[in-house]
Tab-separated table of C-alpha atoms and ligand atoms in Angstrom:
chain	number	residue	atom	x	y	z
O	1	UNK	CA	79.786	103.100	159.325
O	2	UNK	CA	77.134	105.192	157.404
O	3	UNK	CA	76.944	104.999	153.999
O	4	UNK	CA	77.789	108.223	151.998
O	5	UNK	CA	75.760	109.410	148.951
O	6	UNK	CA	77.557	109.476	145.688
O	7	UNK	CA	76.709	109.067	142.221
O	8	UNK	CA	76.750	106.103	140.095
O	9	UNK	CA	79.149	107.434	137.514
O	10	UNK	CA	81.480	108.595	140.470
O	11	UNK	CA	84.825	108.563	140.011
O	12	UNK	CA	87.502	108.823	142.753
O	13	UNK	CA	90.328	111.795	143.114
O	14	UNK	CA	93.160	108.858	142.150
O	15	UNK	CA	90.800	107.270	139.205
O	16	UNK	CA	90.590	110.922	137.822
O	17	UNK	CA	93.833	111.884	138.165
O	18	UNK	CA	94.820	108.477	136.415
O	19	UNK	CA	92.692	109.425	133.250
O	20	UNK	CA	94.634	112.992	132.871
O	21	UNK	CA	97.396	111.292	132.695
O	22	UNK	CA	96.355	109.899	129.516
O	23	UNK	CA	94.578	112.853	128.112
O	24	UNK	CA	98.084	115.356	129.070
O	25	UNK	CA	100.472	112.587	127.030
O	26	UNK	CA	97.979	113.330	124.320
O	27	UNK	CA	98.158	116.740	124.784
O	28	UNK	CA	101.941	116.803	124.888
O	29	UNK	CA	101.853	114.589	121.783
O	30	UNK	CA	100.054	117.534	120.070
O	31	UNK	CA	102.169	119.919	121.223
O	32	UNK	CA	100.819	121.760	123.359
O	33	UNK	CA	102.393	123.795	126.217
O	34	UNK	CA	102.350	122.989	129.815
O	35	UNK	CA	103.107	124.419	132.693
O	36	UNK	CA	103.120	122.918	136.384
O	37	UNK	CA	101.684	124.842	139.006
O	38	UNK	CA	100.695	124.503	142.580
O	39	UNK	CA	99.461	127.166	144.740
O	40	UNK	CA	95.994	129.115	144.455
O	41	UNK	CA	98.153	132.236	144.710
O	42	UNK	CA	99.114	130.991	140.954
O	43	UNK	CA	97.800	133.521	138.126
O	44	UNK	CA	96.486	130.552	135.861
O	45	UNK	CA	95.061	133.515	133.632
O	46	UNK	CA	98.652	133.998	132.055
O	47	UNK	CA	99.423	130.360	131.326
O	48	UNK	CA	96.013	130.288	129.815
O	49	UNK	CA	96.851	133.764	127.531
O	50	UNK	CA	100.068	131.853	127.046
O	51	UNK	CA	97.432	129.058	124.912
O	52	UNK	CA	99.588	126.814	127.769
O	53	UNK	CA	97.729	123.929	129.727
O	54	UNK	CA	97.905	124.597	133.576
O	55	UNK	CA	98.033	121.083	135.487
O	56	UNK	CA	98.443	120.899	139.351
O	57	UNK	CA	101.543	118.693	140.681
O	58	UNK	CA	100.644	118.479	144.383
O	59	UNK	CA	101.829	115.541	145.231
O	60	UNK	CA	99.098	113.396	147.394
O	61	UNK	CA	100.228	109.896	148.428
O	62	UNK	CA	102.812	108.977	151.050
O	63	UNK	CA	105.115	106.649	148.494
O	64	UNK	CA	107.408	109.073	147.532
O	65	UNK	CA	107.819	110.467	150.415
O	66	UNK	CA	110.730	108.434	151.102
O	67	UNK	CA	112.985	109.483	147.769
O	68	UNK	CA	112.220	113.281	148.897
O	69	UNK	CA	113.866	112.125	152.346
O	70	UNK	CA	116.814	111.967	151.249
O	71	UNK	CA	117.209	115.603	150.692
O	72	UNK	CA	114.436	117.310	153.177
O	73	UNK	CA	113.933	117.498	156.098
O	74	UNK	CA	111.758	114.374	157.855
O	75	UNK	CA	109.920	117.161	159.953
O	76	UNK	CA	108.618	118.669	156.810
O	77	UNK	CA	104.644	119.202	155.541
O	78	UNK	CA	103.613	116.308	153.542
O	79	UNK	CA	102.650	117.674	150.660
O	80	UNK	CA	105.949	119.127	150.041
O	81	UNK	CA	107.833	115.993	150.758
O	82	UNK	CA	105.169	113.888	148.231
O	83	UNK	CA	105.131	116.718	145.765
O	84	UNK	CA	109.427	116.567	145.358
O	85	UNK	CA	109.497	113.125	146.314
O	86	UNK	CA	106.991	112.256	142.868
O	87	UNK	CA	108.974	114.737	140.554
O	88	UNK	CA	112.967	113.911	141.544
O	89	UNK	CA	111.607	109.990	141.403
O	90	UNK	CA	110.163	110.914	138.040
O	91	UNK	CA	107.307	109.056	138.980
O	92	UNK	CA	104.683	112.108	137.917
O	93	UNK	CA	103.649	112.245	134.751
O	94	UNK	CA	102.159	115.658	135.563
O	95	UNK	CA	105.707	117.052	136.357
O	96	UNK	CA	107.084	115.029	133.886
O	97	UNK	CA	105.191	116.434	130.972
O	98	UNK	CA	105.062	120.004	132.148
O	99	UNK	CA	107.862	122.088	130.256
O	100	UNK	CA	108.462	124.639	132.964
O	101	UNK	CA	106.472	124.837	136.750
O	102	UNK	CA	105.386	128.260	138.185
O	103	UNK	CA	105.650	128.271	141.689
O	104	UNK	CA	105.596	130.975	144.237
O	105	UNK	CA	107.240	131.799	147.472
O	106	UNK	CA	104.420	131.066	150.032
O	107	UNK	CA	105.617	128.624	153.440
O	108	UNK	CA	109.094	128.250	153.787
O	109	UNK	CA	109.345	124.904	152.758
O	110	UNK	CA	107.608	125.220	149.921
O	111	UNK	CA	109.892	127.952	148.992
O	112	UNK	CA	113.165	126.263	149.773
O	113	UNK	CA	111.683	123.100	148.295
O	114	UNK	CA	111.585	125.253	145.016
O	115	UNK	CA	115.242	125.764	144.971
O	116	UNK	CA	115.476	121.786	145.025
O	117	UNK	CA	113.283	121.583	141.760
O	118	UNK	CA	114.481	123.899	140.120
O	119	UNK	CA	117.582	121.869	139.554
O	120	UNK	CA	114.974	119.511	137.748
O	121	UNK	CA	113.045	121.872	135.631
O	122	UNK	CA	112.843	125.514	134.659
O	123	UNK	CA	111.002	126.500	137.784
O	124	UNK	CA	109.596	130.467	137.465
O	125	UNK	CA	109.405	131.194	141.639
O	126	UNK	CA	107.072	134.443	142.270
O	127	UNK	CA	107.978	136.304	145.229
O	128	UNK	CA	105.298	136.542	147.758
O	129	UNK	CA	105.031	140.061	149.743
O	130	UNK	CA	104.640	138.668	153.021
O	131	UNK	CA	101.732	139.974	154.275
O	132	UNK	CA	98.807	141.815	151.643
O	133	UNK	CA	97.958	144.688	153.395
O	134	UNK	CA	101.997	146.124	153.425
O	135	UNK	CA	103.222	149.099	152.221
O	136	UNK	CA	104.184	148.609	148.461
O	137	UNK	CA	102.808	145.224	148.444
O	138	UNK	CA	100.905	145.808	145.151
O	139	UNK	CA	103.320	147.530	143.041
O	140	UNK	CA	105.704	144.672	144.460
O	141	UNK	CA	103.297	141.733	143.388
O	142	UNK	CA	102.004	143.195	139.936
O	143	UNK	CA	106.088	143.473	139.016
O	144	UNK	CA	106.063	139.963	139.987
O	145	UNK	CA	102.864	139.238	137.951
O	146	UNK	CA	104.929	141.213	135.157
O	147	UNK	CA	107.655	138.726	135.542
O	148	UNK	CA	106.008	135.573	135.155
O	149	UNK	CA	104.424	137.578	131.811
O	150	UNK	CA	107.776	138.477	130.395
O	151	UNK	CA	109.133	134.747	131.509
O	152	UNK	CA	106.464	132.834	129.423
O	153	UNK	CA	107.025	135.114	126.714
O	154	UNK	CA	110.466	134.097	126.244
O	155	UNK	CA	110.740	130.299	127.160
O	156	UNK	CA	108.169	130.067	124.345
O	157	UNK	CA	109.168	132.370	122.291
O	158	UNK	CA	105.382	133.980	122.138
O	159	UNK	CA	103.943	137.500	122.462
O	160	UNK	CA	100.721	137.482	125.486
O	161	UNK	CA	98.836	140.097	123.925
O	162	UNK	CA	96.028	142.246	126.252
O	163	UNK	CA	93.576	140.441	124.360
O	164	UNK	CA	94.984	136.916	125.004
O	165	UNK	CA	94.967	138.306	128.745
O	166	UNK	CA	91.334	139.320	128.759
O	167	UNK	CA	89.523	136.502	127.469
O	168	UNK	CA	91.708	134.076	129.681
O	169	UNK	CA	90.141	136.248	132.507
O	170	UNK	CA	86.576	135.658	131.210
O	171	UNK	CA	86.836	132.082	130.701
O	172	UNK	CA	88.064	131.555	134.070
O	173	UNK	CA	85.570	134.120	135.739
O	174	UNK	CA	82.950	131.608	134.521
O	175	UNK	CA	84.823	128.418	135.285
O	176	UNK	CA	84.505	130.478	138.783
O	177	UNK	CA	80.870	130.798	139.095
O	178	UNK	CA	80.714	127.496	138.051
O	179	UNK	CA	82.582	125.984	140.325
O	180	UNK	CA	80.860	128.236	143.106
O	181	UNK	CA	77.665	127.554	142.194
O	182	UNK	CA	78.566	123.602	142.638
O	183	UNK	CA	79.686	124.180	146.035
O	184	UNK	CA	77.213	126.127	147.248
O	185	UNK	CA	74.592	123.298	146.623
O	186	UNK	CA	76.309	122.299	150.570
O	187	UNK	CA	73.996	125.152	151.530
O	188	UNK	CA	70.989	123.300	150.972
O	189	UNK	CA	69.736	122.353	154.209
O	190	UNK	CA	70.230	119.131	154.471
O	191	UNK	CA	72.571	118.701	151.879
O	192	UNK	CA	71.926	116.450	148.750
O	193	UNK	CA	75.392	116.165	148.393
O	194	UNK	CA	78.269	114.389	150.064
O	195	UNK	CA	81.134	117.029	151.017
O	196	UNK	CA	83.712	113.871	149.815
O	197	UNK	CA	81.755	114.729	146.081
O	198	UNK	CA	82.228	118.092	146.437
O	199	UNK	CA	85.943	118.051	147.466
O	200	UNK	CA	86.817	115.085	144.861
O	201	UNK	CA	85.099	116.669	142.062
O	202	UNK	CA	86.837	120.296	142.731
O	203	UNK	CA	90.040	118.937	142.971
O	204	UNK	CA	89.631	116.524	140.203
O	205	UNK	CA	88.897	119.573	138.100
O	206	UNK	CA	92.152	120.416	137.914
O	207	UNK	CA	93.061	117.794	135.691
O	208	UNK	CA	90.340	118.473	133.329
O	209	UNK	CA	92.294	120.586	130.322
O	210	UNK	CA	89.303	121.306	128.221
O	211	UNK	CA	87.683	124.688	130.829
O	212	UNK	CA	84.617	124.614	128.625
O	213	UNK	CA	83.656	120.756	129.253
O	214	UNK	CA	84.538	121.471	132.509
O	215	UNK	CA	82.100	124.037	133.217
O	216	UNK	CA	79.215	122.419	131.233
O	217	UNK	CA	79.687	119.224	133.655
O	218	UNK	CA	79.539	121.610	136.804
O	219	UNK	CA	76.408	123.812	135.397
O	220	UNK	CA	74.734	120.077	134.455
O	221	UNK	CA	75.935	118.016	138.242
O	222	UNK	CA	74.721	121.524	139.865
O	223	UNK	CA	71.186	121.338	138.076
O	224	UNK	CA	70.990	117.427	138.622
O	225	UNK	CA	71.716	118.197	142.793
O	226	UNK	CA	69.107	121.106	143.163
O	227	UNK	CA	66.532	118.832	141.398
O	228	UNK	CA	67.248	115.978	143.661
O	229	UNK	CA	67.078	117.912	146.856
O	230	UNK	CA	63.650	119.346	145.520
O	231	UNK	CA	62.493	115.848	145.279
O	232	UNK	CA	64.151	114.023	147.741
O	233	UNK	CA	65.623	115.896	150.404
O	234	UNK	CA	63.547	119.295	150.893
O	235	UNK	CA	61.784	119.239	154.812
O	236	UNK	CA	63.796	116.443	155.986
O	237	UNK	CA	66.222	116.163	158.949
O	238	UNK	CA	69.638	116.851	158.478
O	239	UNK	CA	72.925	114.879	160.137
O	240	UNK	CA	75.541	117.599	161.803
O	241	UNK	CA	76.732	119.522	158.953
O	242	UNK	CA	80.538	120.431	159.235
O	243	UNK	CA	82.559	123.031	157.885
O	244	UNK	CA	86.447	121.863	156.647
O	245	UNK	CA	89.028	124.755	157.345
O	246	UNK	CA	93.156	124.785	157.550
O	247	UNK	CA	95.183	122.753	154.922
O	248	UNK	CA	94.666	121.565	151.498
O	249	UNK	CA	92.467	118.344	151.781
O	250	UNK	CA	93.477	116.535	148.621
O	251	UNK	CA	95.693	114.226	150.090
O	252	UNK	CA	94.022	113.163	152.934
O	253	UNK	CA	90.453	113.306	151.267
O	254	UNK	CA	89.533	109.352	152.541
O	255	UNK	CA	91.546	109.441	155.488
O	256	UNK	CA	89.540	112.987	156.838
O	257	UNK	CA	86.498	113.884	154.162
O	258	UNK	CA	85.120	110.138	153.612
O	259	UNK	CA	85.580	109.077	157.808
O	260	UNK	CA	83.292	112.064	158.550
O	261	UNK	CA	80.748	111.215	156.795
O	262	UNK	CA	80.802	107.521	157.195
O	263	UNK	CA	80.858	108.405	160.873
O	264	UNK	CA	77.767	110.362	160.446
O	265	UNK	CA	77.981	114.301	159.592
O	266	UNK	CA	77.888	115.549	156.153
O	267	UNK	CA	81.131	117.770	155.098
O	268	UNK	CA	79.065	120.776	153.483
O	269	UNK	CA	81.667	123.988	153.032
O	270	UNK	CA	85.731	123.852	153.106
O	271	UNK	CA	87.289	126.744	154.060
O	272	UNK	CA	90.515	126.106	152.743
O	273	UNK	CA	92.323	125.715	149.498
O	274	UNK	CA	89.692	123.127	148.686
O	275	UNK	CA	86.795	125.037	148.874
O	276	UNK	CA	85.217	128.193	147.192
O	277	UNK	CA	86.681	131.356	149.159
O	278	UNK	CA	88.794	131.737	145.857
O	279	UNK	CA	86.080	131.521	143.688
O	280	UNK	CA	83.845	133.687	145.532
O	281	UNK	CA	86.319	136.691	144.267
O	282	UNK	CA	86.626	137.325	140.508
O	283	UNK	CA	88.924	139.426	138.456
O	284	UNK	CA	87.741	142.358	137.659
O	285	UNK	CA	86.777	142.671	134.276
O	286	UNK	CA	87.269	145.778	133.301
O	287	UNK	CA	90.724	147.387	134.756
O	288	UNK	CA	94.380	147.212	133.202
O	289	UNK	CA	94.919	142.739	133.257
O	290	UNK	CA	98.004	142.734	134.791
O	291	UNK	CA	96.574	144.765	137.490
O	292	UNK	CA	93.965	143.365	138.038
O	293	UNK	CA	95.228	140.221	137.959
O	294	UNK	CA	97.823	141.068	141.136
O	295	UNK	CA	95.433	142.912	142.734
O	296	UNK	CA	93.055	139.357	142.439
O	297	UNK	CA	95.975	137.119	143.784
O	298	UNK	CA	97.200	139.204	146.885
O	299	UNK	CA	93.388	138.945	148.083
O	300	UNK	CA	94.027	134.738	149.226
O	301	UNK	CA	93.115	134.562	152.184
O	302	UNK	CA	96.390	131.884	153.094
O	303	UNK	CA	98.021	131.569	156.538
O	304	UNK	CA	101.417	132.767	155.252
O	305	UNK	CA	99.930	136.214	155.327
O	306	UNK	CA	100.709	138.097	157.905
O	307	UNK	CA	98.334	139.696	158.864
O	308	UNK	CA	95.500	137.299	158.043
O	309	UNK	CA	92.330	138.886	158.827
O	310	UNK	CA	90.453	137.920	155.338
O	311	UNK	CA	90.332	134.095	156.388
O	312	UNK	CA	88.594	135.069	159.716
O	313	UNK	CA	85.689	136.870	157.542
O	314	UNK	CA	85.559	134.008	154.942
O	315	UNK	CA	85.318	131.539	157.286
O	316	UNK	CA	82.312	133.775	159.401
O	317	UNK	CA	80.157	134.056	156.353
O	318	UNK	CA	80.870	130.541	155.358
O	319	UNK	CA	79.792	128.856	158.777
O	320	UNK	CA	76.477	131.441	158.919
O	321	UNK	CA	75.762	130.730	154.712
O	322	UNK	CA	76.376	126.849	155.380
O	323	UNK	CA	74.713	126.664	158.408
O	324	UNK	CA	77.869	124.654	160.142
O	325	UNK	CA	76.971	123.010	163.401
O	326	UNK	CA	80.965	122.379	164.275
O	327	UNK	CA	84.407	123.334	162.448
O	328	UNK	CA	86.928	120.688	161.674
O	329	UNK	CA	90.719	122.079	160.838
O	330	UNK	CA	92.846	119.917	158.874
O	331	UNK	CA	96.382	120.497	159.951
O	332	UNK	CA	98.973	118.906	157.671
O	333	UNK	CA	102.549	117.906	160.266
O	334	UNK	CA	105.065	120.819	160.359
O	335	UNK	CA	102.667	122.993	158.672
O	336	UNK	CA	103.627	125.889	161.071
O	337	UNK	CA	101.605	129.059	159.563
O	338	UNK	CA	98.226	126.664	159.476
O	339	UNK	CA	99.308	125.186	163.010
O	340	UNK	CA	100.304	128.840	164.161
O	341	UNK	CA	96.837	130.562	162.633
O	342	UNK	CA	94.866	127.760	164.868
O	343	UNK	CA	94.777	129.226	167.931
O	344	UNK	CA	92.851	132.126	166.861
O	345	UNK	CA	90.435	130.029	164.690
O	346	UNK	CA	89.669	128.167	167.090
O	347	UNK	CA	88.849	130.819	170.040
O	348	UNK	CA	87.180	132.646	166.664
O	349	UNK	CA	84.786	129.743	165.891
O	350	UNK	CA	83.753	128.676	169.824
O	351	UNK	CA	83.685	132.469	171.201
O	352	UNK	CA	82.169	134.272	168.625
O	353	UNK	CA	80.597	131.620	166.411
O	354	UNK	CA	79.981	129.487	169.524
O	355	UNK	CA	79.957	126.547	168.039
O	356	UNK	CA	82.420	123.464	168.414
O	357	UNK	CA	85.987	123.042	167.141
O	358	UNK	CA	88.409	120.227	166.475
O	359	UNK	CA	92.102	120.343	165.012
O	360	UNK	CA	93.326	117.011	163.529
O	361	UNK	CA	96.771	117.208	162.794
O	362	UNK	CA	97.823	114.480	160.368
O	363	UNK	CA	99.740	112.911	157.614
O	364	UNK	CA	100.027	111.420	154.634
O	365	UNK	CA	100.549	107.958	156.710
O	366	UNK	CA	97.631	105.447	157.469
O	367	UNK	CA	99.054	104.877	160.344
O	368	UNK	CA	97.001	107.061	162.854
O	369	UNK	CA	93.006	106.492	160.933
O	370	UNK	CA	92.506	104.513	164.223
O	371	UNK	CA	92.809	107.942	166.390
O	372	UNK	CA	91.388	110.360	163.834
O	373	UNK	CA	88.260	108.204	163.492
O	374	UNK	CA	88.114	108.436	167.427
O	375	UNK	CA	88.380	112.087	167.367
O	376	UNK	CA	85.825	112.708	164.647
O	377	UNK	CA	83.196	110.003	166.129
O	378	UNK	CA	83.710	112.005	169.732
O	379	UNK	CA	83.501	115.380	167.753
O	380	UNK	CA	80.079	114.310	165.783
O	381	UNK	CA	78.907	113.348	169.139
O	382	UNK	CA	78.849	116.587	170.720
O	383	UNK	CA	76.684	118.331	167.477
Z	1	BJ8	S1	97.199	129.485	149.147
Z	1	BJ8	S2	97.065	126.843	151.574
Z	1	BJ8	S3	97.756	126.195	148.153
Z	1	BJ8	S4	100.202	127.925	150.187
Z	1	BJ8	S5	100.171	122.781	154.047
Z	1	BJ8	S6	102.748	123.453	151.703
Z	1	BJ8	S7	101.301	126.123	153.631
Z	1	BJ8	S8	103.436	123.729	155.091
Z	1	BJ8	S9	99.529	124.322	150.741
Z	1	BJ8	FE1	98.749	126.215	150.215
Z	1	BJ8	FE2	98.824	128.137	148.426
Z	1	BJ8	FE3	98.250	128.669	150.976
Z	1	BJ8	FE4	96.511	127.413	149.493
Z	1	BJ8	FE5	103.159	124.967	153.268
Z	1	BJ8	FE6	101.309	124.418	155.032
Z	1	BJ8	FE7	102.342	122.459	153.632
Z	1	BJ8	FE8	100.806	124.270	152.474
């Protein structure tokens, strides 16, 4: 096993999210508002105009998967299972502490999940058009944007004002760039930075309230990496540099992120929920919020679209700006869109990027690290 770069001060995806527990308690303690979310489809621009807190409650870890048994499915995604599981066991401090969770219609379990936990918590479920590029889609989406508006306004009894609405789009514009700017230090050829950094610090990000602390540790990390690779890693050989694609990597960022690199590739881009395809497409500034807002959203590039052709793009530029030797697709079990879309990624990556593919299908279990660390060490091989 190779060692993977990290930084002294790092701090692990678990660790971080253990510290916000303690920082949202004090935040509910001051009253402040919160509001659960989950999806990237999520307009976090109106729970920030709403002078709400958004925190994620994607549930990661495989213990209560069993409580969310008992009323779904066993043949059901993971991270729907551990994200139910954590709030009906009351064991999530995130969902615990969040007043009301906005949630939107995106894979059918998720969706039907929703109705579940909603007999928990006010849950505010945005309907999804299901596919962007339909007729009506955009008037349908902005009424639903409208909706979420008007529902904030009256659990809290608060007026979001255009102005509110505005600078919450500015602040997170630049928490955008920021983030981008972090990710695209992979680019650097090779890479002074481990892709199980870049994924753990992204995701850890969530549960950092304060955006403008945030950002000003992403501009600083982003300086401190371009330095070191001017020093340290400029004209030197790089290992096989993989792109990540397919399902949200959170909760199986040791079992998948950490194994290939310790098995000897660096992890440079993720071309999923992870990774900076979001980021890479601001609101615009200067049109009617709402609108823009909807118009924003509807441009995700997720496999419940039908048709998806956005991802194929994304995923083109990201393997030419990366420089990706292979393509790794994280498939999470019963994820059927994701499992579905993988047939054309794959013939879209070997035929007209020709380069090399693997699909690891997997769960929130330990129990198959044994096979996946096969797979990867064969894929890594071939690069
Ligand atoms: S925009 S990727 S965060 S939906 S993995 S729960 S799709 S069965 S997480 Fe996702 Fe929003 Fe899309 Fe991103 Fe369903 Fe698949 Fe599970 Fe998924």
């Amino acid at each position: 096993m190779e060692e993977i770069k990290l930084p002294k001060d790092f701090v692990t995806y678990p660790e971080a999210r253990k510290k916000a527990f303690l920082s949202l308690k004090k935040l509910k303690e001051e009253g402040r508002r919160i509001v659960g979310v989950f999806c990237t489809y999520t307009p976090w621009e109106l729970i920030e105009a709403a002078d709400a807190v958004a925190v994620v409650l994607c549930g990661i870890g495989e213990e209560n998967i069993p409580a969310a048994e008992k009323r779904l499915p066993k043949n059901l995604c993971p991270l729907i299972k551990a994200s139910y599981g954590s709030a009906a066991t009351d064991r999530c401090p995130f969902f615990y502490f969040s007043d009301m969770v906005l949630a939107e219609t995106t894979c059918d379990g998720k969706k039907k999940m929703y109705e579940l936990m909603g007999e928990l918590k006010h849950c505010h479920i945005m309907q999804l058009p299901p596919g962007a590029g339909g007729k009506g889609a955009l008037e349908f989406w902005k009424a639903e944007v409208e909706s979420v508006k008007e529902d904030l306004e009256d659990f809290y009894g608060i007026k979001i004002t255009e102005e509110k609405l505005r600078a919450a789009i500015r602040l997170r514009n630049r928490e955008r760039k920021a983030i981008l700017d972090f990710y695209e230090v992979g680019r650097l050829k090779p890479t002074p930075i481990s892709g199980y950094e870049l994924n753990t610090v992204v995701t850890s990000n969530d549960y950092a309230f304060d955006i403008e602390e945030k950002i000003k540790y992403l501009e600083q990390r982003t300086r401190e990496l371009t330095d070191l690779y001017e020093k340290e890693y400029k004209g030197k050989k790089s290992r096989p540099r993989i792109l990540i694609t397919g399902c949200p990597t959170h909760g199986v960022i040791d079992k998948v992120i950490r194994r290939i690199e310790e098995l000897g590739a660096d992890v440079v881009g993720f071309e999923n929920c992870c990774g900076p395809r979001e980021k890479k497409d601001p609101i615009d500034e200067e049109k009617d919020p709402i609108t823009a807002i909807a118009e924003k959203y509807l441009r995700v590039n997720c496999s419940v679209m039908s048709p998806n052709p956005g991802r194929f793009k994304a995923m083109g530029e990201q393997i030419d700006e990366y420089q990706a030797d292979g393509v790794i697709e994280v498939l999470l079990q019963a994820c059927h869109t994701f499992a579905i879309e993988s047939d054309a990624v794959k013939r879209f990556v070997t035929e007209e990027k020709d380069i090399p593919y693997l699909a690891i299908t997997t769960d929130y279990s330990m129990t198959d690290q044994g096979q996946i660390d096969t797979r990867i060490g064969a894929f890594i091989e071939l690069l």
